[in-house]
mmCIF file of C-alpha atoms in Angstrom:
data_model
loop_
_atom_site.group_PDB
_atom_site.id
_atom_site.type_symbol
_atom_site.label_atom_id
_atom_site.label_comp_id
_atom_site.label_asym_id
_atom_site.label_seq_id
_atom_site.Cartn_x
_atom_site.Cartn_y
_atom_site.Cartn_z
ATOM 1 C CA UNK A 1 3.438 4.497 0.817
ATOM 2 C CA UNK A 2 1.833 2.907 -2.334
ATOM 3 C CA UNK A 3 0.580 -0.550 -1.383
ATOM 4 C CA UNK A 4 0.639 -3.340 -4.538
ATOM 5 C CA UNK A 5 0.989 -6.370 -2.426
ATOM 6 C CA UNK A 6 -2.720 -7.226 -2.191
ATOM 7 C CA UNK A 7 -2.358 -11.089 -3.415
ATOM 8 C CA UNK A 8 -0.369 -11.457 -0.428
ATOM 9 C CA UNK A 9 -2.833 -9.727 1.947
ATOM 10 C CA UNK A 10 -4.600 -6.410 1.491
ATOM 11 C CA UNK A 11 -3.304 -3.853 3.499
ATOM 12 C CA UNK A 12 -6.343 -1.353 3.293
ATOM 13 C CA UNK A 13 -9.157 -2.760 5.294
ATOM 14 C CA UNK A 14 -12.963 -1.504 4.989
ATOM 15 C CA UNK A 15 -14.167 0.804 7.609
ATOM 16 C CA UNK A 16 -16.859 -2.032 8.445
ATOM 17 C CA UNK A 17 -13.709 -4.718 8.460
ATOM 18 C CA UNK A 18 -11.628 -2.549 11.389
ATOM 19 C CA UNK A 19 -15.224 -1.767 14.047
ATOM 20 C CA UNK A 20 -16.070 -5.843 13.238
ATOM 21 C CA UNK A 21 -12.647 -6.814 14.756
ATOM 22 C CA UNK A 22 -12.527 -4.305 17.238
ATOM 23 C CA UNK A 23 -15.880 -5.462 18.529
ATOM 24 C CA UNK A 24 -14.805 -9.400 18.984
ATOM 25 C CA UNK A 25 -12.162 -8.141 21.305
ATOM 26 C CA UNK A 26 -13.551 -5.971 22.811
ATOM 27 C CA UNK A 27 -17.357 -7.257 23.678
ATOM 28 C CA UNK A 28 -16.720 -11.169 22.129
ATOM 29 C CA UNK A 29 -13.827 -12.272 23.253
ATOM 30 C CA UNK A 30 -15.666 -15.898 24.360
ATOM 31 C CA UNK A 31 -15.689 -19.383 23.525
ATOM 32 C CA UNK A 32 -18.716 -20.076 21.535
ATOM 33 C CA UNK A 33 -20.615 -23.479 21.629
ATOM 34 C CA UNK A 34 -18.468 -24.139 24.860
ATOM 35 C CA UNK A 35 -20.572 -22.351 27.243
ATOM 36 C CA UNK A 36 -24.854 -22.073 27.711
ATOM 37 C CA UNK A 37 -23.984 -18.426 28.573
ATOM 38 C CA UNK A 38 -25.638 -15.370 27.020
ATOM 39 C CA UNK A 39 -22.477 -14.231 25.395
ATOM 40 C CA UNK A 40 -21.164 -17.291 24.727
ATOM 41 C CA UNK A 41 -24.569 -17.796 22.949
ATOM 42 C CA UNK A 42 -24.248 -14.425 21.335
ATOM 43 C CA UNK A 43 -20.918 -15.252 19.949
ATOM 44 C CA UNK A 44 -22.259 -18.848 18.612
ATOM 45 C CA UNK A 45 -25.311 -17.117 17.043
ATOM 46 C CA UNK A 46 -22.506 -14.479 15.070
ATOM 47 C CA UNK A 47 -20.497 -17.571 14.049
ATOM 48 C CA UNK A 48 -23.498 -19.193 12.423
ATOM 49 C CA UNK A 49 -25.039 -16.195 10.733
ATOM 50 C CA UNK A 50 -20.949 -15.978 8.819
ATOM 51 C CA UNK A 51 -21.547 -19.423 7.509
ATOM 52 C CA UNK A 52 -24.741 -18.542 6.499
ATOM 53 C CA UNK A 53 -23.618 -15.567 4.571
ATOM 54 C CA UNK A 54 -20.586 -18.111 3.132
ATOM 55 C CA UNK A 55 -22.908 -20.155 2.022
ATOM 56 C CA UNK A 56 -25.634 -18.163 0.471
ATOM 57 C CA UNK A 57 -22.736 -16.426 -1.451
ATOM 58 C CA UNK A 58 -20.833 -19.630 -2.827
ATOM 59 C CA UNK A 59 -23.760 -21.757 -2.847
ATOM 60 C CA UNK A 60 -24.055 -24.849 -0.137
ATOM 61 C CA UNK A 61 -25.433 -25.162 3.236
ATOM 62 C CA UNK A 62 -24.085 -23.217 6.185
ATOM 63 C CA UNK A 63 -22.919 -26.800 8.051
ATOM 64 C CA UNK A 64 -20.757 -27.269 4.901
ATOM 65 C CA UNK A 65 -18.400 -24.279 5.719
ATOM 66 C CA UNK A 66 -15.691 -25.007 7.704
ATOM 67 C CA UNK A 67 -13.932 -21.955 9.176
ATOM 68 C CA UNK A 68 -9.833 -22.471 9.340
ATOM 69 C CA UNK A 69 -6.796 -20.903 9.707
ATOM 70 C CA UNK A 70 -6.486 -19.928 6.034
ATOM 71 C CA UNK A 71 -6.392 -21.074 2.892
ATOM 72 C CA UNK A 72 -3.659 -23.070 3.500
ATOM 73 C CA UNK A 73 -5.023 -25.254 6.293
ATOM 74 C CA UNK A 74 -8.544 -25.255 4.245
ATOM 75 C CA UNK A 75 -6.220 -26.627 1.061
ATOM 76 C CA UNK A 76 -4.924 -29.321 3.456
ATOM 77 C CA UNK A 77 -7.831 -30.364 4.798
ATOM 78 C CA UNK A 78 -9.778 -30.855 1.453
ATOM 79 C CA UNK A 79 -7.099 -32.842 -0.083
ATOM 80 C CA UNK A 80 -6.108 -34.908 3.271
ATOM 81 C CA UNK A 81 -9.467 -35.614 4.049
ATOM 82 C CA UNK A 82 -10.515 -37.042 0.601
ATOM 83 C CA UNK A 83 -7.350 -39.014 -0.417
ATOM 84 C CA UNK A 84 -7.198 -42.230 -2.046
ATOM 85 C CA UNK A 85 -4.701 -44.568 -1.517
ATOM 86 C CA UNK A 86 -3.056 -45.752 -4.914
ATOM 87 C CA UNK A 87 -5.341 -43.196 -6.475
ATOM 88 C CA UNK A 88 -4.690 -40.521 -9.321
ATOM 89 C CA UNK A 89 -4.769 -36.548 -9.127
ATOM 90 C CA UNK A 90 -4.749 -33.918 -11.748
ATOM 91 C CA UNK A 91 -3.909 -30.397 -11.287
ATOM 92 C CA UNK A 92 -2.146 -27.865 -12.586
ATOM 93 C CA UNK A 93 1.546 -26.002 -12.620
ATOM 94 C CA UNK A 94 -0.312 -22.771 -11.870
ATOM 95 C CA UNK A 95 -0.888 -24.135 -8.371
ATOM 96 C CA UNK A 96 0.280 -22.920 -4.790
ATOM 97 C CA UNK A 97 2.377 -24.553 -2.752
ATOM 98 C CA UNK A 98 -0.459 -25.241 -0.365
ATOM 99 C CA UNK A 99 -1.373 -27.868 -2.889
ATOM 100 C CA UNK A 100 1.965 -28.908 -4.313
ATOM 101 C CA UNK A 101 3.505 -29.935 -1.050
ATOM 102 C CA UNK A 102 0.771 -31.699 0.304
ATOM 103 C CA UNK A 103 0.416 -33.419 -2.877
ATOM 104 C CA UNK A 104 4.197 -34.435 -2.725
ATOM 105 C CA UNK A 105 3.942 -35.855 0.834
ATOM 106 C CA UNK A 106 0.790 -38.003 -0.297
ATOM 107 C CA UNK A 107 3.095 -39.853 -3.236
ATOM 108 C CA UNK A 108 4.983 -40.570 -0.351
ATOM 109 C CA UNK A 109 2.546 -42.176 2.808
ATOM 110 C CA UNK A 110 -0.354 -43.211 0.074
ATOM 111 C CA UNK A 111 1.176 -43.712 -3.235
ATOM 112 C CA UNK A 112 -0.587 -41.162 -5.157
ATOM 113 C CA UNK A 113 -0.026 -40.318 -8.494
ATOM 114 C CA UNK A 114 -0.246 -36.691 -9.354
ATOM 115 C CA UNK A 115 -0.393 -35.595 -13.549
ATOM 116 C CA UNK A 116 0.296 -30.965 -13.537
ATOM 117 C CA UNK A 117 -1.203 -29.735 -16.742
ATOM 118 C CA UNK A 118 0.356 -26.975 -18.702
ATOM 119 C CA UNK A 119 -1.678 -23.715 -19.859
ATOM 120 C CA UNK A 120 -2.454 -23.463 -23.831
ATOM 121 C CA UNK A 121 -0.908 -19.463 -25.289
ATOM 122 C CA UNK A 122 -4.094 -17.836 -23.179
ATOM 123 C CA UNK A 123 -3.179 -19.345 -20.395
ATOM 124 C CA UNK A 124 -6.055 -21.449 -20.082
ATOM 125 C CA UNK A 125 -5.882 -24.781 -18.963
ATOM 126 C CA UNK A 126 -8.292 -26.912 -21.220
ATOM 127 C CA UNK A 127 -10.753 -29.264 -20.690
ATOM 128 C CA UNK A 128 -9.400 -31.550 -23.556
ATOM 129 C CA UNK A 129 -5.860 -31.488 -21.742
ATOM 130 C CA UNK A 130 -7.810 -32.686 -18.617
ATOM 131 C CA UNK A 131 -10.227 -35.311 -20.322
ATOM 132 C CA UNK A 132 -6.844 -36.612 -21.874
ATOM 133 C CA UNK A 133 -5.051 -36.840 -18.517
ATOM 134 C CA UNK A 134 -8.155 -39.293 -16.860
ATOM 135 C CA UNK A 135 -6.923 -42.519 -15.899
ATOM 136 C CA UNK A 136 -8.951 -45.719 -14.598
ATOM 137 C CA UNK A 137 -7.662 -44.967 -10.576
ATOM 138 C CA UNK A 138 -8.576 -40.570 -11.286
ATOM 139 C CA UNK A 139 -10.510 -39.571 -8.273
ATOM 140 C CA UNK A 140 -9.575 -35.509 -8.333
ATOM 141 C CA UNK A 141 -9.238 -32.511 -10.265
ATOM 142 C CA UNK A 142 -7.725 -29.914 -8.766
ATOM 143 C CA UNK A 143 -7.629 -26.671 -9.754
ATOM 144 C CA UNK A 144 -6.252 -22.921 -9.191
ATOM 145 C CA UNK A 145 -9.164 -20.601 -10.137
ATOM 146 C CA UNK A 146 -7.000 -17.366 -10.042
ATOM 147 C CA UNK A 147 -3.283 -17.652 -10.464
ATOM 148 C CA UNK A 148 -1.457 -15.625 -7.849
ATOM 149 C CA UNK A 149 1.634 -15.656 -10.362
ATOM 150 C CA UNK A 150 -0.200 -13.831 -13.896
ATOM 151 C CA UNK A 151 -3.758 -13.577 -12.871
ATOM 152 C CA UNK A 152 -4.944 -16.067 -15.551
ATOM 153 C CA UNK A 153 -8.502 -17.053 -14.318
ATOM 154 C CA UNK A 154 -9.873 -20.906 -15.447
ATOM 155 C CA UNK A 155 -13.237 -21.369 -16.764
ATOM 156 C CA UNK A 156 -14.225 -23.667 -13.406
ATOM 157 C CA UNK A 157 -17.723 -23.501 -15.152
ATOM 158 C CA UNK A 158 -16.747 -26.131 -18.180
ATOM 159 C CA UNK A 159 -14.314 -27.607 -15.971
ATOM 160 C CA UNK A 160 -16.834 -28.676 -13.487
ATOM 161 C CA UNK A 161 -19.012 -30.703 -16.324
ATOM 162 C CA UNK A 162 -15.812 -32.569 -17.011
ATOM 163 C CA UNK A 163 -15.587 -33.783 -13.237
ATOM 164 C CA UNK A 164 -19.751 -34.347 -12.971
ATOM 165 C CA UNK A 165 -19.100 -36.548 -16.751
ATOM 166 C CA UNK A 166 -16.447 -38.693 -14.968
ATOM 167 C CA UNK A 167 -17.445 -39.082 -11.302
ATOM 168 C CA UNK A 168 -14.329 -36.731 -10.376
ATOM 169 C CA UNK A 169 -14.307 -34.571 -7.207
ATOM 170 C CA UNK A 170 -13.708 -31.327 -8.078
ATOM 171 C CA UNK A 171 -11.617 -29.082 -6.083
ATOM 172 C CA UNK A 172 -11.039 -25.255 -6.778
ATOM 173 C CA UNK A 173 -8.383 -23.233 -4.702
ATOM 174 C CA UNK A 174 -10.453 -19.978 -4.421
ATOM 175 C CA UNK A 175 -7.550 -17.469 -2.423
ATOM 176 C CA UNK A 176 -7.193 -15.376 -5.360
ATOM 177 C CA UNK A 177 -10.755 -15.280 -6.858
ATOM 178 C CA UNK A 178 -13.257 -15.457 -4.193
ATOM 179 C CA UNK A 179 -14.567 -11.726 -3.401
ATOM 180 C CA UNK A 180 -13.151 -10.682 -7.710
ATOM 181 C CA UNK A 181 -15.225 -13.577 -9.266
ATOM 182 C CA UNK A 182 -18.848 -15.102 -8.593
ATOM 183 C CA UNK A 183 -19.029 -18.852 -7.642
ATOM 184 C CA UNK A 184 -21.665 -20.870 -7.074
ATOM 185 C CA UNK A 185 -20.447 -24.474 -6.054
ATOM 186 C CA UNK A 186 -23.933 -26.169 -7.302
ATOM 187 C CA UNK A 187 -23.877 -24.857 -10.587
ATOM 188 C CA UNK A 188 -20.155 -25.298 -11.080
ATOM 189 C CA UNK A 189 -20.083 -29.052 -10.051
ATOM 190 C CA UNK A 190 -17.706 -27.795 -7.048
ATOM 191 C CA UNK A 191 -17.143 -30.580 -4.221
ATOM 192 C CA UNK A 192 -14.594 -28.634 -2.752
ATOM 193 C CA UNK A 193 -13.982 -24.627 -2.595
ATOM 194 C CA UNK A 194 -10.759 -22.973 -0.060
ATOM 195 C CA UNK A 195 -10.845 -19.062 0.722
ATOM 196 C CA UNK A 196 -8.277 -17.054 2.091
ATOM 197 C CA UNK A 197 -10.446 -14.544 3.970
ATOM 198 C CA UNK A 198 -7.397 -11.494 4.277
ATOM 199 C CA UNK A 199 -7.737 -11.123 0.300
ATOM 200 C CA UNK A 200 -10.320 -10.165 -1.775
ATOM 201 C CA UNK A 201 -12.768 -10.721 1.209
ATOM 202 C CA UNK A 202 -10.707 -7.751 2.759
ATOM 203 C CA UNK A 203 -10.598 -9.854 6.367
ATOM 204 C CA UNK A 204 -7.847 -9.959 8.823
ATOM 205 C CA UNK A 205 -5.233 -12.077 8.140
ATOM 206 C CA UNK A 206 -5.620 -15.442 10.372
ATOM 207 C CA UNK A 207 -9.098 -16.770 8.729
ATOM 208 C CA UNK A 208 -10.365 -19.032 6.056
ATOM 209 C CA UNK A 209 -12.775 -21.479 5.137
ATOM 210 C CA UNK A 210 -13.202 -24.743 3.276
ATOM 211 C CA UNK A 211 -16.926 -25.235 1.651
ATOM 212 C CA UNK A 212 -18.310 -28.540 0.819
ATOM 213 C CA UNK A 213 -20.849 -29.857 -1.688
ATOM 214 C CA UNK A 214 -21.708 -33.588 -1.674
ATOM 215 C CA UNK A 215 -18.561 -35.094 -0.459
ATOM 216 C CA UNK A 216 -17.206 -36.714 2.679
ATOM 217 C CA UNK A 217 -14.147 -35.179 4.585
ATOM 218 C CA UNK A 218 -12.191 -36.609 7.334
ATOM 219 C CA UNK A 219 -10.371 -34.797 9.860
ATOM 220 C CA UNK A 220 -7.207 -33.242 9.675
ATOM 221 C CA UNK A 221 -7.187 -32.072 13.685
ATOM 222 C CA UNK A 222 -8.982 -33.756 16.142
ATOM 223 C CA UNK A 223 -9.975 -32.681 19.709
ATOM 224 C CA UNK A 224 -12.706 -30.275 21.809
ATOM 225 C CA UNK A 225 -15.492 -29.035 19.407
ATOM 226 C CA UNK A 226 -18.217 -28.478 22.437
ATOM 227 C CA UNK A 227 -20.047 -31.629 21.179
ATOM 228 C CA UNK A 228 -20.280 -35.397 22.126
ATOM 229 C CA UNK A 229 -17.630 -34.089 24.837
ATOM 230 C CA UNK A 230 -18.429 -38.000 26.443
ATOM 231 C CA UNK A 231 -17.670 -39.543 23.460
ATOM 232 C CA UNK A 232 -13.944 -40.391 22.633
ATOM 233 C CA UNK A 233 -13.905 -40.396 18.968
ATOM 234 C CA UNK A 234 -14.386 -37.337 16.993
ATOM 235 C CA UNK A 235 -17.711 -36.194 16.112
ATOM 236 C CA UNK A 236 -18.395 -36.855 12.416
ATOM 237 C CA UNK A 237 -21.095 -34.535 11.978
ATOM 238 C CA UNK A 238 -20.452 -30.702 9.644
ATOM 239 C CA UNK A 239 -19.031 -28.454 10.617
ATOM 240 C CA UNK A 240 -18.577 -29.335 14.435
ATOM 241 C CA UNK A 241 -16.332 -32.463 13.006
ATOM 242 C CA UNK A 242 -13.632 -30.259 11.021
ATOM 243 C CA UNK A 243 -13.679 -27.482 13.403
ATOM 244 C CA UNK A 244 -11.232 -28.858 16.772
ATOM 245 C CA UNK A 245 -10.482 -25.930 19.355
ATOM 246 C CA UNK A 246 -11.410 -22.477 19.988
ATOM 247 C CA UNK A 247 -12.715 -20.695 16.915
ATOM 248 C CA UNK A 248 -11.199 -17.243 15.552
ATOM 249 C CA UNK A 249 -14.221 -15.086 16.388
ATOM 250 C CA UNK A 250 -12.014 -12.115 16.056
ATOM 251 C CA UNK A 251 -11.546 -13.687 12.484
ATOM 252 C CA UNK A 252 -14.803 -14.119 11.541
ATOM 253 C CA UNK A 253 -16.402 -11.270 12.552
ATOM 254 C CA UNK A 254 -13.812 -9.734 10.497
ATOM 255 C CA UNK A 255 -14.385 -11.985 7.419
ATOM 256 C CA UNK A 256 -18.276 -11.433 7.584
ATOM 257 C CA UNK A 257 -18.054 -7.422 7.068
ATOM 258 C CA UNK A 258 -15.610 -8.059 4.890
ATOM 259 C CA UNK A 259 -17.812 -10.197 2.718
ATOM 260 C CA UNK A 260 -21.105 -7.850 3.134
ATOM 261 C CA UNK A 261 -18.697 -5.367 1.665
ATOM 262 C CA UNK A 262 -17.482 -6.827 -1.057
ATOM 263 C CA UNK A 263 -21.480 -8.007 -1.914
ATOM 264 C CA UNK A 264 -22.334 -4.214 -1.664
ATOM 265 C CA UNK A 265 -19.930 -2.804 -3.843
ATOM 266 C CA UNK A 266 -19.102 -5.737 -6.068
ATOM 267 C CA UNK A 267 -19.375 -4.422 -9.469
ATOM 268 C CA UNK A 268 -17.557 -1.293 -8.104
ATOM 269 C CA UNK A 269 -14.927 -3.545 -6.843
ATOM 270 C CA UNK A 270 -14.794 -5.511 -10.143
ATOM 271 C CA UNK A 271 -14.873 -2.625 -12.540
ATOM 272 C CA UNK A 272 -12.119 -0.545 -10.762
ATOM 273 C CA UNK A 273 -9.833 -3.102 -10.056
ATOM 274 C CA UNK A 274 -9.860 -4.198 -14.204
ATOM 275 C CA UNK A 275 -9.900 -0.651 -15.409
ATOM 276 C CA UNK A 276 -6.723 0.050 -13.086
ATOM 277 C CA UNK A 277 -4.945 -3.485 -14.417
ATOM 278 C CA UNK A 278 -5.427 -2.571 -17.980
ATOM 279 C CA UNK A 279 -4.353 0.604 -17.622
ATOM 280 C CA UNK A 280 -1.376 -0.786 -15.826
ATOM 281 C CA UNK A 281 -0.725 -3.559 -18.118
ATOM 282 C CA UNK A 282 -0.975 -1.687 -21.509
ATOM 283 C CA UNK A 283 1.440 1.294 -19.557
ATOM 284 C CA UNK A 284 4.269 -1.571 -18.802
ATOM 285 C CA UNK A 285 4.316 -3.565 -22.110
ATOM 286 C CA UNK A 286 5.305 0.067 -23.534
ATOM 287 C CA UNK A 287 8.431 0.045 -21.587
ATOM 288 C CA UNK A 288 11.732 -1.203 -23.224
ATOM 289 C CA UNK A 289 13.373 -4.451 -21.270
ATOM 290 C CA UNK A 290 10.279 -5.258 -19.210
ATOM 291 C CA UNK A 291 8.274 -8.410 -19.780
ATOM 292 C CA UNK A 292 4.874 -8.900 -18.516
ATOM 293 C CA UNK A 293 3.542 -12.272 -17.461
ATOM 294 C CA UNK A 294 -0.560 -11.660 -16.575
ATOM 295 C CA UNK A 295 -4.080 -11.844 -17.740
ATOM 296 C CA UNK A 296 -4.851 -7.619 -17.783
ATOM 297 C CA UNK A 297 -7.776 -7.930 -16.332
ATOM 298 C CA UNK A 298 -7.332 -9.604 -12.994
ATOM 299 C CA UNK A 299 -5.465 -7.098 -11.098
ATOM 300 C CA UNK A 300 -2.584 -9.326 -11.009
ATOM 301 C CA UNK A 301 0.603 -8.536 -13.268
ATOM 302 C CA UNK A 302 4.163 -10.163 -12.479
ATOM 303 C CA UNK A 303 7.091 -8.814 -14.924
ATOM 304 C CA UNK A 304 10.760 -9.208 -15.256
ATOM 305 C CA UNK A 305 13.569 -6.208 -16.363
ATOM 306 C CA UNK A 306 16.329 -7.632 -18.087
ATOM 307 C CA UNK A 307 19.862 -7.562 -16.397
ATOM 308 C CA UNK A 308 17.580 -7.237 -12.795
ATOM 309 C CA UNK A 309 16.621 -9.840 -10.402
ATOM 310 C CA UNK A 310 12.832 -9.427 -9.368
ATOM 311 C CA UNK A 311 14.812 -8.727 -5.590
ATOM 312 C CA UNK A 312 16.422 -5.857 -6.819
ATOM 313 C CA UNK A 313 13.540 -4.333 -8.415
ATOM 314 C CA UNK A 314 11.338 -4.590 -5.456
ATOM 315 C CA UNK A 315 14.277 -3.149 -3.341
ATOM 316 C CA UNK A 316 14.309 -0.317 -5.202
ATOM 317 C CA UNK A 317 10.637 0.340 -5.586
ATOM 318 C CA UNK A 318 10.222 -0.060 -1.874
ATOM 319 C CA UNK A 319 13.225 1.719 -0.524
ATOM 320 C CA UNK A 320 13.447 4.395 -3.637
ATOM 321 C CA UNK A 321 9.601 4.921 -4.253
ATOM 322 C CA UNK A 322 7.695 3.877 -1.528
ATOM 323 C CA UNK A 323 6.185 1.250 -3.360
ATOM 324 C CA UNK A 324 5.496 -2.085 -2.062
ATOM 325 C CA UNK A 325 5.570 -5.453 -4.450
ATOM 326 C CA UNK A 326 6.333 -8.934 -4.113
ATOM 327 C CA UNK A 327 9.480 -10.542 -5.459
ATOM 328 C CA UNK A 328 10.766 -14.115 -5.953
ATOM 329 C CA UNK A 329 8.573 -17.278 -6.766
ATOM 330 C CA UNK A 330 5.628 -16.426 -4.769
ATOM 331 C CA UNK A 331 4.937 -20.320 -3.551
ATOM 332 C CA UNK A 332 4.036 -21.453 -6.632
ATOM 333 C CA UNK A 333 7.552 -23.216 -7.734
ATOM 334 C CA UNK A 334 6.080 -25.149 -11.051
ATOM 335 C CA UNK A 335 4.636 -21.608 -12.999
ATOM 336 C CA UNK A 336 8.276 -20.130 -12.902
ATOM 337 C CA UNK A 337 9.793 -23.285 -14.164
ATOM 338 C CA UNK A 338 7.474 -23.502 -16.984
ATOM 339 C CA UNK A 339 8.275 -19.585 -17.419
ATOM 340 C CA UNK A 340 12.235 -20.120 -16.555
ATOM 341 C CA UNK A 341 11.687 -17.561 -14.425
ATOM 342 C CA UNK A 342 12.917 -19.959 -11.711
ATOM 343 C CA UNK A 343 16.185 -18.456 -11.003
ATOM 344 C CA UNK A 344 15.639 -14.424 -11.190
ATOM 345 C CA UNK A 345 11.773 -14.775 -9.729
ATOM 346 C CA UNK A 346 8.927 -12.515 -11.021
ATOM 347 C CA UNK A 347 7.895 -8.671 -9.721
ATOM 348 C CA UNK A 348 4.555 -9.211 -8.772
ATOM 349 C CA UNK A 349 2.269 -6.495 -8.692
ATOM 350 C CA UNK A 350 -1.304 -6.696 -7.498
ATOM 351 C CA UNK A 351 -4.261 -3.922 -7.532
ATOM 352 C CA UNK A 352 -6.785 -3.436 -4.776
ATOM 353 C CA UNK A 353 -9.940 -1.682 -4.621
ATOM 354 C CA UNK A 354 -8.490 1.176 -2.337
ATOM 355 C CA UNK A 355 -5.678 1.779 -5.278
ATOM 356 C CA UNK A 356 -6.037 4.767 -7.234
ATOM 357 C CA UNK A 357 -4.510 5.587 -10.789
ATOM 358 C CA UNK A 358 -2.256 7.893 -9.544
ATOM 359 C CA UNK A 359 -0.774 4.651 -7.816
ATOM 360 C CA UNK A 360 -0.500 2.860 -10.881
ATOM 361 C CA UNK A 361 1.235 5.819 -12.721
ATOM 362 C CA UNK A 362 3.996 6.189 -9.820
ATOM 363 C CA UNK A 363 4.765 2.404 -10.371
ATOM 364 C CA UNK A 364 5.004 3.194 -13.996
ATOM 365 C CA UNK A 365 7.086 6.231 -13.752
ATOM 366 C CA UNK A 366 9.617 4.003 -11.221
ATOM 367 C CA UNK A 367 9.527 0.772 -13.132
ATOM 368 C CA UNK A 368 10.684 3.444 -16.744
ATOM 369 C CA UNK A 369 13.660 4.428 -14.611
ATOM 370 C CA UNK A 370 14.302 1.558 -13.097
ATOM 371 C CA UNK A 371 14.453 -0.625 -16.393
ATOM 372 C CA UNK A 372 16.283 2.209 -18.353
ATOM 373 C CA UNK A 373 18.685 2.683 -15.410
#
């Protein structure tokens, strides 16, 4: 089997990943923070020392990272738990639907206004497109760093001095590009940053985070969290505040040798994963009746064949070839509009690490005889 499914999860997990997972079942299966217990103790102390690392690598303080369920539920939270009422979002038509949705229901129980921006040919969305789109009641810019559709990657650098000019949180959905691309909140004016761990951290599926930088968040569960357990009302203090219920230590113990790996071999990581996209792009535009819709360097590369749904191609390539891809609109509704690609969806094919080239040429060899077929 040839795995190209990687922006959905990645399938191959580091050797480190599989004993870190194996270990939380097996010796910390506890309830940190709940318990005065050794192991209980032991399993708080791992717990802190992931923030720690989250931190360090992204660039706040280890009470700003708030462990969730995914990226989803870290998208949710950041948005819920800053929201204006009568105020004014941007964003973007590259976005998931982890930010779409949540923005729709918000028009509805605060009366938010929401204004999607459209890429320029490069597939960049630009800061004059933004500065235009600033209204008197703008409180938010949110963006998609990496596009799980094409792989186009924003520059959140110059995007981030737009927000710090206007007194605009700043918001960057991080599931595709966290673990491919550096971030450093700070330096990037970033008030709010999501992960999906089971990506390009290489972490089980099941964990993510939301990171803060100078900004308050209410919560969007409330209950236990070990602390002021006398107290009624929910603590309001990082990260105990956000964090209601048992914690994934399974998770996070997965999602902190998953991010040790990634810092060891990150130009590794980075430099294979381009070389293989390029190769793959530049191999695919070749072929007669395909159409590519990606940035070539991100490892991400959706493409239609004419006269074939994306369905039936990824059908074929799984059932024919071994190969697996992702078909249809892949959450993110607005891209495949703006594409008209809304009807047939997009092939999506995205590179790992663990890939080789002689992956990439098998998808090429089945993608000439499926589009000549």
């Amino acid at each position: 089997m040839i795995y190209l499914d990687n922006s959905s999860t990645t399938h191959k997990k580091p050797l480190s990943v599989k004993l870190a997972t194996l270990k939380g079942v097996s010796s910390l299966s506890v309830n940190p923070s709940r318990a005065g217990h050794k192991l209980a103790l032991k399993g708080a102390e791992k717990i802190y020392n992931t923030r720690e690392q989250l931190a360090n690598y992204l660039g706040t303080t280890p009470d700003n990272v708030i462990f969730t369920s995914g990226c989803t539920m870290a998208l949710n939270l950041a948005i819920r738990g800053t929201v204006q009422r009568n105020g004014h979002i941007i964003t973007t038509i590259f976005e998931h639907n982890s930010t779409l949705r949540t923005l729709e229901a918000l028009k509805s129980t605060h009366n938010i206004e929401v204004s999607y921006l459209t890429p320029n040919k490069l597939g960049q969305i630009t800061t004059n497109s933004i500065t235009n789109a600033i209204k008197e009641n703008t409180y938010m810019i949110i963006i998609n760093h990496t596009s799980n559709v094409t792989g186009h990657t924003q520059n959140i650098e110059s995007i981030g001095k737009v927000c710090k000019k206007h007194h605009l949180l700043f918001l960057v959905d991080g599931a595709q590009s966290v673990g491919h691309h550096r971030i450093d909140m700070k330096k990037n004016n970033i008030n709010l940053l999501t992960i999906a761990g089971h990506k390009g951290l290489y972490a089980p599926e099941g964990i993510g985070a939301l990171l803060i930088n100078n900004i308050k968040v209410t919560p969007l569960i409330y209950g236990g969290t070990g602390t002021h357990s006398d107290k009624l009302k929910q603590p309001t203090d990082y990260p105990d505040g956000l964090e209601s219920g048992t914690p994934n230590i399974v998770g996070i113990l997965g999602l902190a040798a998953g991010l040790n790996f990634v810092t060891k071999h990150e130009k590794q990581i980075s430099k294979k994963i381009t070389k293989l996209s390029i190769f793959a792009f530049d191999e695919l535009s070749k072929i007669k009746n395909v159409t590519l819709y990606a940035d070539k360097n991100n490892g991400v590369i959706s493409l239609s064949v004419k006269g074939k749904s994306s369905t039936t191609i990824s059908d074929i390539l799984d059932e024919k070839y071994h190969i697996c891809t992702r078909s249809g609109l892949h959450c993110a509704p607005l891209i495949h509009k703006y594409y008209n690609t809304a009807k047939s969806g997009l092939t999506r094919i995205s590179i790992s690490y663990f890939n080789k080239k002689s992956d990439i040429k098998k998808l090429i060899f089945a993608i000439k005889k499926i589009a000549l077929d």
